[in-house]
Short mmCIF file of C-alpha atoms in Angstrom, two decimals:
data_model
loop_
_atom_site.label_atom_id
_atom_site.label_comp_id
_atom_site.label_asym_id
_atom_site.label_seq_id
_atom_site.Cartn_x
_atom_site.Cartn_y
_atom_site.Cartn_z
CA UNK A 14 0.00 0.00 0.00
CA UNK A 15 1.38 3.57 -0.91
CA UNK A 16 2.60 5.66 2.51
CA UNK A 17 3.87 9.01 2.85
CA UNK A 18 7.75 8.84 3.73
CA UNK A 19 9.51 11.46 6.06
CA UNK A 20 13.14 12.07 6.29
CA UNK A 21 14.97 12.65 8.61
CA UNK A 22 13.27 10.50 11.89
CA UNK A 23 15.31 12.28 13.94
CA UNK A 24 16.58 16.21 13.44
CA UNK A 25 18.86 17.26 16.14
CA UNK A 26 20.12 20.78 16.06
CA UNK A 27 20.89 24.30 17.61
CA UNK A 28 19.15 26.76 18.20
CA UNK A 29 18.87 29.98 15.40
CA UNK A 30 19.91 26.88 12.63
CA UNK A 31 17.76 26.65 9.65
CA UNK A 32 16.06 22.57 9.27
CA UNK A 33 14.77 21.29 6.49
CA UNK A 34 11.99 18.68 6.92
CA UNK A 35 11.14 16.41 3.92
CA UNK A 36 8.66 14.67 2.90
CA UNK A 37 7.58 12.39 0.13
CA UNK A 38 4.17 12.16 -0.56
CA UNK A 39 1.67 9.43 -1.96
CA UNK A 40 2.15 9.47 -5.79
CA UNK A 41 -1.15 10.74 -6.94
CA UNK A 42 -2.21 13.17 -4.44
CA UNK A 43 -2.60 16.48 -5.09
CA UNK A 44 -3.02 18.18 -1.18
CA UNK A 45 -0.30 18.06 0.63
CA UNK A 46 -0.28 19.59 4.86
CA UNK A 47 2.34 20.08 7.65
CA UNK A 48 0.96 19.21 11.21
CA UNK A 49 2.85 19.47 14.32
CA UNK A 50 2.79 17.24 17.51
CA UNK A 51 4.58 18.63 21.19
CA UNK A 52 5.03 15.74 23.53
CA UNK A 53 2.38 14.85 25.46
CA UNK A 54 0.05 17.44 23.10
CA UNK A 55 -2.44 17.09 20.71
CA UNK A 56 -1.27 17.43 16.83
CA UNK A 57 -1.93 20.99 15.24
CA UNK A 58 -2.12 22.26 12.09
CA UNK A 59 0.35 23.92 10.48
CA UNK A 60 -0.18 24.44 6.81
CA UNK A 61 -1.86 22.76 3.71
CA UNK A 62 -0.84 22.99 0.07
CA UNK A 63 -2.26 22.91 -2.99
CA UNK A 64 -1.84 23.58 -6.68
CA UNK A 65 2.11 24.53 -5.51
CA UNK A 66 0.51 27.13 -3.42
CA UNK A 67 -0.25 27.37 0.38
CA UNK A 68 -4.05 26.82 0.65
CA UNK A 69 -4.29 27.61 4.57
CA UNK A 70 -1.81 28.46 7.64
CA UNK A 71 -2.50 28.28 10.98
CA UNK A 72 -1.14 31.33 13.26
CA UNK A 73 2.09 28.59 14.17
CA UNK A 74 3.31 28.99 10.55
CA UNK A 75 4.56 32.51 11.08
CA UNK A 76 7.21 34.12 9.02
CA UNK A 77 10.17 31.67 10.37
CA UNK A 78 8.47 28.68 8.12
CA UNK A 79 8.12 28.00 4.56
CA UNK A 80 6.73 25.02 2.20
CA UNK A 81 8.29 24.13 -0.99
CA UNK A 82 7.21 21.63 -3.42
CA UNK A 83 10.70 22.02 -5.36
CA UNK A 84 10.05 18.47 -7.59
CA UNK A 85 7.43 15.88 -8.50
CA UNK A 86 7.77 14.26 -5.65
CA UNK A 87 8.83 15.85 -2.28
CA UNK A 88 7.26 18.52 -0.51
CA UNK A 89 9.59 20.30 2.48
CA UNK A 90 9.07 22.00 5.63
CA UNK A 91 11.71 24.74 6.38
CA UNK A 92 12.28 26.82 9.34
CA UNK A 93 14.54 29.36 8.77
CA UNK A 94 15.91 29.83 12.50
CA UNK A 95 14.68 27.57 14.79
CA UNK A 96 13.49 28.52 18.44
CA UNK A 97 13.83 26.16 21.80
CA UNK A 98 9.91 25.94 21.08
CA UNK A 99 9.96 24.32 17.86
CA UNK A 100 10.99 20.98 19.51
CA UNK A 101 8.43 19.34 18.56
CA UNK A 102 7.46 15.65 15.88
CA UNK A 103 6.38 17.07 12.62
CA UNK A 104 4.00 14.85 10.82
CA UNK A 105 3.50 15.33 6.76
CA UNK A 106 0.37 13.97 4.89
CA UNK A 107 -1.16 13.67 1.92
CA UNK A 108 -4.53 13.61 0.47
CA UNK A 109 -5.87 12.61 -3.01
CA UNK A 110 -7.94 14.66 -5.35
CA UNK A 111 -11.94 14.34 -5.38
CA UNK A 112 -14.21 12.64 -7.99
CA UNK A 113 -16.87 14.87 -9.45
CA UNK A 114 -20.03 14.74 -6.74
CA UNK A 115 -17.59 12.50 -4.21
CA UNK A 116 -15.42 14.79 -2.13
CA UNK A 117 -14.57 11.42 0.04
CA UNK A 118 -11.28 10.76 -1.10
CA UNK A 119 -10.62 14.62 -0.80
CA UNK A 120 -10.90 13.90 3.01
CA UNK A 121 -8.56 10.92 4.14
CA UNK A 122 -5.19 12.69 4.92
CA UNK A 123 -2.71 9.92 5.32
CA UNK A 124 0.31 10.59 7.87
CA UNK A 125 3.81 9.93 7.23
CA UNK A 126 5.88 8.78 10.66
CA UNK A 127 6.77 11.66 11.51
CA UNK A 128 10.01 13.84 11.78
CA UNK A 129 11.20 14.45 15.54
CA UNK A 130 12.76 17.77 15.80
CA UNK A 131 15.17 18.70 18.95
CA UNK A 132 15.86 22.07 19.41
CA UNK A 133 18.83 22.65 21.58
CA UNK B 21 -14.79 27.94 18.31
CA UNK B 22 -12.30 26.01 16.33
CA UNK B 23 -11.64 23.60 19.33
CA UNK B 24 -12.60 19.69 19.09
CA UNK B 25 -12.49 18.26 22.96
CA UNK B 26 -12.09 14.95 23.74
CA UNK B 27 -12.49 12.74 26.83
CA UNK B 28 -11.09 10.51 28.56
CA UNK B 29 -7.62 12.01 28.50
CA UNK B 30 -6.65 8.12 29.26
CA UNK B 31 -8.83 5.10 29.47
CA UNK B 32 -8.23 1.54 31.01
CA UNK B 33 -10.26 -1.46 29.94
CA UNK B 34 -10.37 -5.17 30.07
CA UNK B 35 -10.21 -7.23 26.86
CA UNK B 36 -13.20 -7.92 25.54
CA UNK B 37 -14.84 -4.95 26.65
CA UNK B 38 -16.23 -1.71 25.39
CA UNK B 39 -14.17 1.37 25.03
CA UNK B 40 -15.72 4.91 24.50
CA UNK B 41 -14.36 7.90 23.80
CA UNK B 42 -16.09 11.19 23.24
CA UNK B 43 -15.42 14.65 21.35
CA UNK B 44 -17.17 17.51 21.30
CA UNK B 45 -17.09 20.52 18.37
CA UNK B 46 -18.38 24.35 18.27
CA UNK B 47 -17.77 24.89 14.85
CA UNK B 48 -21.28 23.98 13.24
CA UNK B 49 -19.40 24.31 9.83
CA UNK B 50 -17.14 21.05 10.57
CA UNK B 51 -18.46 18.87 8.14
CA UNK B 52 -16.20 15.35 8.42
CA UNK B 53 -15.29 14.00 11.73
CA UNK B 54 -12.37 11.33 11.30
CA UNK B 55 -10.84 9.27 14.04
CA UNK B 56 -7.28 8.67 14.25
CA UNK B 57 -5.36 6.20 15.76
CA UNK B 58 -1.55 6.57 17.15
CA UNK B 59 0.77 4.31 18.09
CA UNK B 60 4.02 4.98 19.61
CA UNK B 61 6.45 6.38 17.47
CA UNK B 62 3.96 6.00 14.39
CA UNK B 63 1.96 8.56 12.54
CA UNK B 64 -1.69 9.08 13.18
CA UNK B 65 -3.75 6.57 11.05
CA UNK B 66 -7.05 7.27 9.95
CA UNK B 67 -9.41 4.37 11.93
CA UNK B 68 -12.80 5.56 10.83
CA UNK B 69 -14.42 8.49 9.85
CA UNK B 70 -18.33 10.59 9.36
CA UNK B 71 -20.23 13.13 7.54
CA UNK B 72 -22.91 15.03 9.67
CA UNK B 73 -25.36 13.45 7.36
CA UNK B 74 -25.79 9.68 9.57
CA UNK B 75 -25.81 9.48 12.87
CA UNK B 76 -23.76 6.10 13.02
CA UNK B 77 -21.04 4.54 11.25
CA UNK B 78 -19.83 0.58 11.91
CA UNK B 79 -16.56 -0.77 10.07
CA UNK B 80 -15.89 -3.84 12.33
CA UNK B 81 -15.15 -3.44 15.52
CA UNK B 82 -15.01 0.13 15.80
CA UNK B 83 -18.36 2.47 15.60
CA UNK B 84 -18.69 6.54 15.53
CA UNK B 85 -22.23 7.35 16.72
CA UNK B 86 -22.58 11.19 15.62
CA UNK B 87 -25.14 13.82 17.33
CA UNK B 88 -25.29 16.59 15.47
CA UNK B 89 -27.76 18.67 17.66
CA UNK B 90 -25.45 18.03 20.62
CA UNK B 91 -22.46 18.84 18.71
CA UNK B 92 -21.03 16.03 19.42
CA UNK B 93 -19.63 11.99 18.33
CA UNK B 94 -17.93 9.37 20.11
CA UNK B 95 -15.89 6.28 19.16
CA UNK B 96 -17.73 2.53 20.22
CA UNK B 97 -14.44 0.05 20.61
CA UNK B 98 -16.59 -3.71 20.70
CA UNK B 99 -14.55 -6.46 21.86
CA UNK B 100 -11.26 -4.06 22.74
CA UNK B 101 -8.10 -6.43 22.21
CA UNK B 102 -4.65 -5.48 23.72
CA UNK B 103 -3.71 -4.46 19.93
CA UNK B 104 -5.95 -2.06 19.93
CA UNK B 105 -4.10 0.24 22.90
CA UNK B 106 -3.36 2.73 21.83
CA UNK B 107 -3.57 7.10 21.82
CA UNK B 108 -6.67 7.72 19.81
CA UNK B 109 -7.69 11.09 18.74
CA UNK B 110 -10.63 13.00 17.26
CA UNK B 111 -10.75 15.24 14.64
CA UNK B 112 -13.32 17.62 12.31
CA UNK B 113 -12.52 19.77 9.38
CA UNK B 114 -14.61 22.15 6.96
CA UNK B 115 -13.87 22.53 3.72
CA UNK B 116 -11.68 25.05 2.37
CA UNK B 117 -10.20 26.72 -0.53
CA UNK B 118 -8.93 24.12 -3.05
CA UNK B 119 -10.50 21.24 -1.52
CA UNK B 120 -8.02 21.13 1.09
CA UNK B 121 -8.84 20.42 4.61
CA UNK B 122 -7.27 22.10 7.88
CA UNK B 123 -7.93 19.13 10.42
CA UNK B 124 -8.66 20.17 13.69
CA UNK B 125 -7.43 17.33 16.18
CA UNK B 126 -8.60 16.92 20.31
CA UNK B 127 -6.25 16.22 22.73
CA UNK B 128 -6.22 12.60 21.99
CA UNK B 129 -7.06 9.62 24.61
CA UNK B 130 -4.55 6.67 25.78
CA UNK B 131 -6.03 3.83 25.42
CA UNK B 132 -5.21 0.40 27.16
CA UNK B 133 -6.53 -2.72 26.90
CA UNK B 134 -5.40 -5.37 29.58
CA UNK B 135 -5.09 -9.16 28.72
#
């Protein structure tokens, strides 16, 4: 079965450094979104993308973060100088694009595993 | 008014029995309410989801009953199996531009199931 891939699991790194998350995306979806997860915490929203576009931000994707879809396959989560409160598993998913009169597959996101950022 | 809240925050039960779990929404213009369910180290996984149009959804084991006056659904777990702990969380979402949907996620319940 096709599954959203993340890379890396695990992102160590300073403080005021610039990360790159990546992600690859199920092959024939068209919406792609950035959700965050603090230990312990519920998962937020953080962005979706569309038509290489952002479609929606939540207030969390300030100026410090940016989306790129820079090929046909991955789609990348940047923060340009991360803060102690970015720490934080970043989840990427995917959904596919709607059949005339069926939004339904429009609605299943599917999660990759996740990215764990630490923010020293 | 975006918020989804969920209880239990954490939820014991003995195999074989029932496990419920229950979200509430403001938003009346949340119209799909999937569940998800997380395991450790995993990405959420969608487990079952509804449109405001039924009030009830079965796949298997696992049931959403939906009440859209109250504003709000649950998640039925028949039979709950030690596989099936687990954090499970809540979500609703409204369409928006592009046919792209902003989930909106509760704070999730930990589920266990003991042999």
């Amino acid at each position: 079965e096709p599954e959203v891939t993340q890379t890396p699991s695990h992102q160590v790194t300073q403080m005021g450094q610039e990360v790159i998350l990546r992600c690859v995306p199920i092959s024939n979806h068209l919406y792609f979104y950035w959700y965050r997860q603090i230990l312990g915490q519920k998962v937020e929203f953080l962005v979706s993308f569309y038509n290489n576009e952002i479609s929606e931000k939540s207030e969390i994707f300030d100026d410090q973060f940016s989306v790129e879809r820079p090929d046909g396959s991955n789609f990348t989560l940047k923060i340009r100088s991360t803060k102690l409160e970015d720490s934080a598993m970043y989840f990427c998913a995917s959904s596919a694009p709607g059949l005339a009169g069926g939004p339904t597959r429009t609605d299943t996101q599917y999660f990759g595993p996740g990215t764990r950022l630490t923010v020293l | 008014q975006q918020q989804v809240k969920q209880s239990p925050q954490s939820l014991i039960v003995q195999k074989g029995g029932i496990s419920i779990i229950n979200c509430a929404y403001e938003n009346t213009a949340f119209d799909y309410f999937p569940w998800y369910q997380q395991f450790p180290g995993k990405g959420p996984a969608l487990l079952i989801a509804i449109r405001p149009d039924v009030s009830e959804k079965k796949e298997g084991r696992f049931t959403i009953s939906f009440n859209k006056s109250a504003k709000q659904f649950s998640l039925h777990i028949m039979d709950s199996q030690p596989g099936d702990s687990a954090t499970y969380f809540c979500a609703a979402s409204n369409r928006s531009s592009g046919s792209a949907r902003q989930l909106t996620f509760g704070s999730g319940t930990q589920l266990t199931v003991l042999p």
